[in-house]
Amino acid sequence: MFARFRRNRMNPVLRDMLQETHLRVDDLMYPLFVRSGEGIKNEVASMPGVYQMSADEIIKECKELLSLGIKSIILFGIPDIKDSVGSEAMCEHSIIANTIRAIKKEYPQMLVATDLCFCEYTDHGHCGVLDPHTHSVDNDTTLHNLGLQAVVHAKSGADLIAPSGMMDGMITAIRAGLDNAGFVNLPIMSYSTKFASAYYGPFRDVAESTPSFGDRRTYQMNPANRLEAINESIADESEGADILMVKPALAYLDIVRDVRNNTSKPLAVYNVSGEYSMLKMAGKAGVIDYDRVMMETLLGFKRAGADIIITYHAKEAVILLNK
Ligand code: PBG
Ligand code: ZN
């Protein structure tokens, strides 16, 4: 007499037919970290299963990814030399430029997105050029440099440009830079709503990009702000971003839903380093069923409204999806 919802849960086939949200291989983008050298594959203690790799190892990794069905990566560069402006990032032979060319030569079908920022390239570890008086990142000088960096990535064969620095006006500046250089069809995936988060800790070990002083709170968002989070993404949409993003993902699923409900643009989430490592460490400690918690988490991002999930779990998730 009380049968109501449970009737549809009794038969496993019917249960599958009625599933509302699905995680697919095509939803996943895998982050890779490249450094100079040969035969280098250094695991990072705070992110088990994540490596700093030299370009030759990245090529091997791409082969494995494609064989699993993962067709998109996002590249981060770890340069040999850092300086106050991050010059290497704007050079045609930067670690990233060389690696994009190497990947594209071997695997042209791989979608190569590039993180566009300066924190890995500056000796102070901030995401742009510092104002000598305020010691905060100078917005407009950094915009100019972002345009130069974007064109370097574009010329090397990048398929998607992903600016992560949270500078005001960055999409307008990068779009203009790309268009003037003839790359009118190259899309921009903006890290449009990015919070100043402690969840980035392990990433900064891998990318060697911890700020040498201060923090990123003068450019990344206050985790407490919901209206501002929507405004940030809508502003990037109006500047011409082709794909928007909320980052981090797990503690911000309300924001993912808010942005989803306020734009018709495609939406990505970045399932960041700290989120990955928490599950890894808990799995290793035998505290959780890692595989199931991972899949439940990734599905949650889809249910919240994400189209693309950037995740260090991509390979493990795909192996489970293919079973
Ligand atoms: C660079 C950048 C960061 C991440 C992606 N791009 C770090 C930061 O802003 O300090 C974090 C990714 C992660 O934690 O997995 N601006
Ligand atoms: Zn940065």
PDB file of N, CA and C in Angstrom, residues 220-256:
ATOM      1  N   GLN A 220      42.213  35.345  -7.361  1.00  0.00           N
ATOM      2  CA  GLN A 220      41.248  34.251  -7.297  1.00  0.00           C
ATOM      3  C   GLN A 220      40.126  34.607  -6.317  1.00  0.00           C
ATOM      4  N   MET A 221      38.976  33.928  -6.480  1.00  0.00           N
ATOM      5  CA  MET A 221      37.774  34.339  -5.747  1.00  0.00           C
ATOM      6  C   MET A 221      37.699  33.877  -4.299  1.00  0.00           C
ATOM      7  N   ASN A 222      36.976  34.650  -3.517  1.00  0.00           N
ATOM      8  CA  ASN A 222      36.646  34.293  -2.139  1.00  0.00           C
ATOM      9  C   ASN A 222      35.659  33.113  -2.154  1.00  0.00           C
ATOM     10  N   PRO A 223      36.025  31.990  -1.512  1.00  0.00           N
ATOM     11  CA  PRO A 223      35.155  30.801  -1.518  1.00  0.00           C
ATOM     12  C   PRO A 223      33.742  31.044  -0.974  1.00  0.00           C
ATOM     13  N   ALA A 224      33.540  32.145  -0.302  1.00  0.00           N
ATOM     14  CA  ALA A 224      32.229  32.407   0.313  1.00  0.00           C
ATOM     15  C   ALA A 224      31.216  33.006  -0.660  1.00  0.00           C
ATOM     16  N   ASN A 225      31.661  33.399  -1.871  1.00  0.00           N
ATOM     17  CA  ASN A 225      30.805  34.243  -2.710  1.00  0.00           C
ATOM     18  C   ASN A 225      30.109  33.517  -3.852  1.00  0.00           C
ATOM     19  N   ARG A 226      28.784  33.569  -3.793  1.00  0.00           N
ATOM     20  CA  ARG A 226      27.971  32.857  -4.763  1.00  0.00           C
ATOM     21  C   ARG A 226      27.532  33.759  -5.926  1.00  0.00           C
ATOM     22  N   LEU A 227      27.083  34.959  -5.621  1.00  0.00           N
ATOM     23  CA  LEU A 227      26.645  35.871  -6.690  1.00  0.00           C
ATOM     24  C   LEU A 227      27.827  36.269  -7.561  1.00  0.00           C
ATOM     25  N   GLU A 228      28.943  36.559  -6.913  1.00  0.00           N
ATOM     26  CA  GLU A 228      30.148  36.932  -7.652  1.00  0.00           C
ATOM     27  C   GLU A 228      30.608  35.773  -8.550  1.00  0.00           C
ATOM     28  N   ALA A 229      30.410  34.558  -8.062  1.00  0.00           N
ATOM     29  CA  ALA A 229      30.812  33.380  -8.837  1.00  0.00           C
ATOM     30  C   ALA A 229      30.044  33.317 -10.158  1.00  0.00           C
ATOM     31  N   ILE A 230      28.752  33.620 -10.095  1.00  0.00           N
ATOM     32  CA  ILE A 230      27.944  33.624 -11.321  1.00  0.00           C
ATOM     33  C   ILE A 230      28.395  34.766 -12.224  1.00  0.00           C
ATOM     34  N   ASN A 231      28.576  35.954 -11.620  1.00  0.00           N
ATOM     35  CA  ASN A 231      28.980  37.122 -12.410  1.00  0.00           C
ATOM     36  C   ASN A 231      30.299  36.896 -13.139  1.00  0.00           C
ATOM     37  N   GLU A 232      31.257  36.243 -12.477  1.00  0.00           N
ATOM     38  CA  GLU A 232      32.559  35.984 -13.101  1.00  0.00           C
ATOM     39  C   GLU A 232      32.403  35.155 -14.378  1.00  0.00           C
ATOM     40  N   SER A 233      31.589  34.105 -14.302  1.00  0.00           N
ATOM     41  CA  SER A 233      31.427  33.253 -15.481  1.00  0.00           C
ATOM     42  C   SER A 233      30.646  33.961 -16.585  1.00  0.00           C
ATOM     43  N   ILE A 234      29.618  34.712 -16.197  1.00  0.00           N
ATOM     44  CA  ILE A 234      28.828  35.431 -17.197  1.00  0.00           C
ATOM     45  C   ILE A 234      29.675  36.499 -17.887  1.00  0.00           C
ATOM     46  N   ALA A 235      30.561  37.134 -17.126  1.00  0.00           N
ATOM     47  CA  ALA A 235      31.447  38.139 -17.729  1.00  0.00           C
ATOM     48  C   ALA A 235      32.345  37.495 -18.778  1.00  0.00           C
ATOM     49  N   ASP A 236      32.881  36.324 -18.458  1.00  0.00           N
ATOM     50  CA  ASP A 236      33.751  35.652 -19.428  1.00  0.00           C
ATOM     51  C   ASP A 236      32.969  35.189 -20.650  1.00  0.00           C
ATOM     52  N   GLU A 237      31.729  34.782 -20.442  1.00  0.00           N
ATOM     53  CA  GLU A 237      30.879  34.435 -21.584  1.00  0.00           C
ATOM     54  C   GLU A 237      30.719  35.664 -22.486  1.00  0.00           C
ATOM     55  N   SER A 238      30.428  36.806 -21.879  1.00  0.00           N
ATOM     56  CA  SER A 238      30.190  38.002 -22.705  1.00  0.00           C
ATOM     57  C   SER A 238      31.472  38.483 -23.372  1.00  0.00           C
ATOM     58  N   GLU A 239      32.627  38.149 -22.796  1.00  0.00           N
ATOM     59  CA  GLU A 239      33.896  38.498 -23.450  1.00  0.00           C
ATOM     60  C   GLU A 239      34.248  37.531 -24.583  1.00  0.00           C
ATOM     61  N   GLY A 240      33.481  36.452 -24.694  1.00  0.00           N
ATOM     62  CA  GLY A 240      33.714  35.541 -25.818  1.00  0.00           C
ATOM     63  C   GLY A 240      34.271  34.180 -25.455  1.00  0.00           C
ATOM     64  N   ALA A 241      34.237  33.822 -24.167  1.00  0.00           N
ATOM     65  CA  ALA A 241      34.702  32.472 -23.810  1.00  0.00           C
ATOM     66  C   ALA A 241      33.777  31.437 -24.445  1.00  0.00           C
ATOM     67  N   ASP A 242      34.354  30.363 -24.939  1.00  0.00           N
ATOM     68  CA  ASP A 242      33.563  29.331 -25.626  1.00  0.00           C
ATOM     69  C   ASP A 242      33.096  28.246 -24.668  1.00  0.00           C
ATOM     70  N   ILE A 243      33.869  28.034 -23.605  1.00  0.00           N
ATOM     71  CA  ILE A 243      33.530  27.063 -22.571  1.00  0.00           C
ATOM     72  C   ILE A 243      33.858  27.727 -21.233  1.00  0.00           C
ATOM     73  N   LEU A 244      32.966  27.561 -20.260  1.00  0.00           N
ATOM     74  CA  LEU A 244      33.194  28.140 -18.927  1.00  0.00           C
ATOM     75  C   LEU A 244      33.641  27.045 -17.967  1.00  0.00           C
ATOM     76  N   MET A 245      34.117  27.443 -16.782  1.00  0.00           N
ATOM     77  CA  MET A 245      34.599  26.440 -15.831  1.00  0.00           C
ATOM     78  C   MET A 245      34.363  26.893 -14.391  1.00  0.00           C
ATOM     79  N   VAL A 246      34.091  25.922 -13.545  1.00  0.00           N
ATOM     80  CA  VAL A 246      34.086  26.150 -12.097  1.00  0.00           C
ATOM     81  C   VAL A 246      35.190  25.283 -11.506  1.00  0.00           C
ATOM     82  N   LYS A 247      35.977  25.891 -10.621  1.00  0.00           N
ATOM     83  CA  LYS A 247      37.131  25.218 -10.039  1.00  0.00           C
ATOM     84  C   LYS A 247      37.392  25.754  -8.639  1.00  0.00           C
ATOM     85  N   PRO A 248      37.623  24.890  -7.639  1.00  0.00           N
ATOM     86  CA  PRO A 248      37.505  23.427  -7.627  1.00  0.00           C
ATOM     87  C   PRO A 248      36.067  22.955  -7.871  1.00  0.00           C
ATOM     88  N   ALA A 249      35.886  21.627  -7.807  1.00  0.00           N
ATOM     89  CA  ALA A 249      34.584  21.060  -8.145  1.00  0.00           C
ATOM     90  C   ALA A 249      33.800  20.614  -6.907  1.00  0.00           C
ATOM     91  N   LEU A 250      34.443  19.781  -6.093  1.00  0.00           N
ATOM     92  CA  LEU A 250      33.711  19.042  -5.059  1.00  0.00           C
ATOM     93  C   LEU A 250      33.031  19.934  -4.016  1.00  0.00           C
ATOM     94  N   ALA A 251      33.755  20.935  -3.526  1.00  0.00           N
ATOM     95  CA  ALA A 251      33.176  21.803  -2.493  1.00  0.00           C
ATOM     96  C   ALA A 251      32.339  22.917  -3.113  1.00  0.00           C
ATOM     97  N   TYR A 252      32.180  22.894  -4.447  1.00  0.00           N
ATOM     98  CA  TYR A 252      31.526  24.006  -5.157  1.00  0.00           C
ATOM     99  C   TYR A 252      30.427  23.524  -6.104  1.00  0.00           C
ATOM    100  N   LEU A 253      29.804  22.402  -5.771  1.00  0.00           N
ATOM    101  CA  LEU A 253      28.775  21.866  -6.678  1.00  0.00           C
ATOM    102  C   LEU A 253      27.552  22.771  -6.735  1.00  0.00           C
ATOM    103  N   ASP A 254      27.313  23.542  -5.681  1.00  0.00           N
ATOM    104  CA  ASP A 254      26.217  24.525  -5.748  1.00  0.00           C
ATOM    105  C   ASP A 254      26.521  25.587  -6.802  1.00  0.00           C
ATOM    106  N   ILE A 255      27.803  25.966  -6.881  1.00  0.00           N
ATOM    107  CA  ILE A 255      28.208  26.979  -7.867  1.00  0.00           C
ATOM    108  C   ILE A 255      28.110  26.408  -9.286  1.00  0.00           C
ATOM    109  N   VAL A 256      28.469  25.138  -9.429  1.00  0.00           N
ATOM    110  CA  VAL A 256      28.353  24.492 -10.743  1.00  0.00           C
ATOM    111  C   VAL A 256      26.895  24.590 -11.208  1.00  0.00           C
TER     112      VAL A 256
END
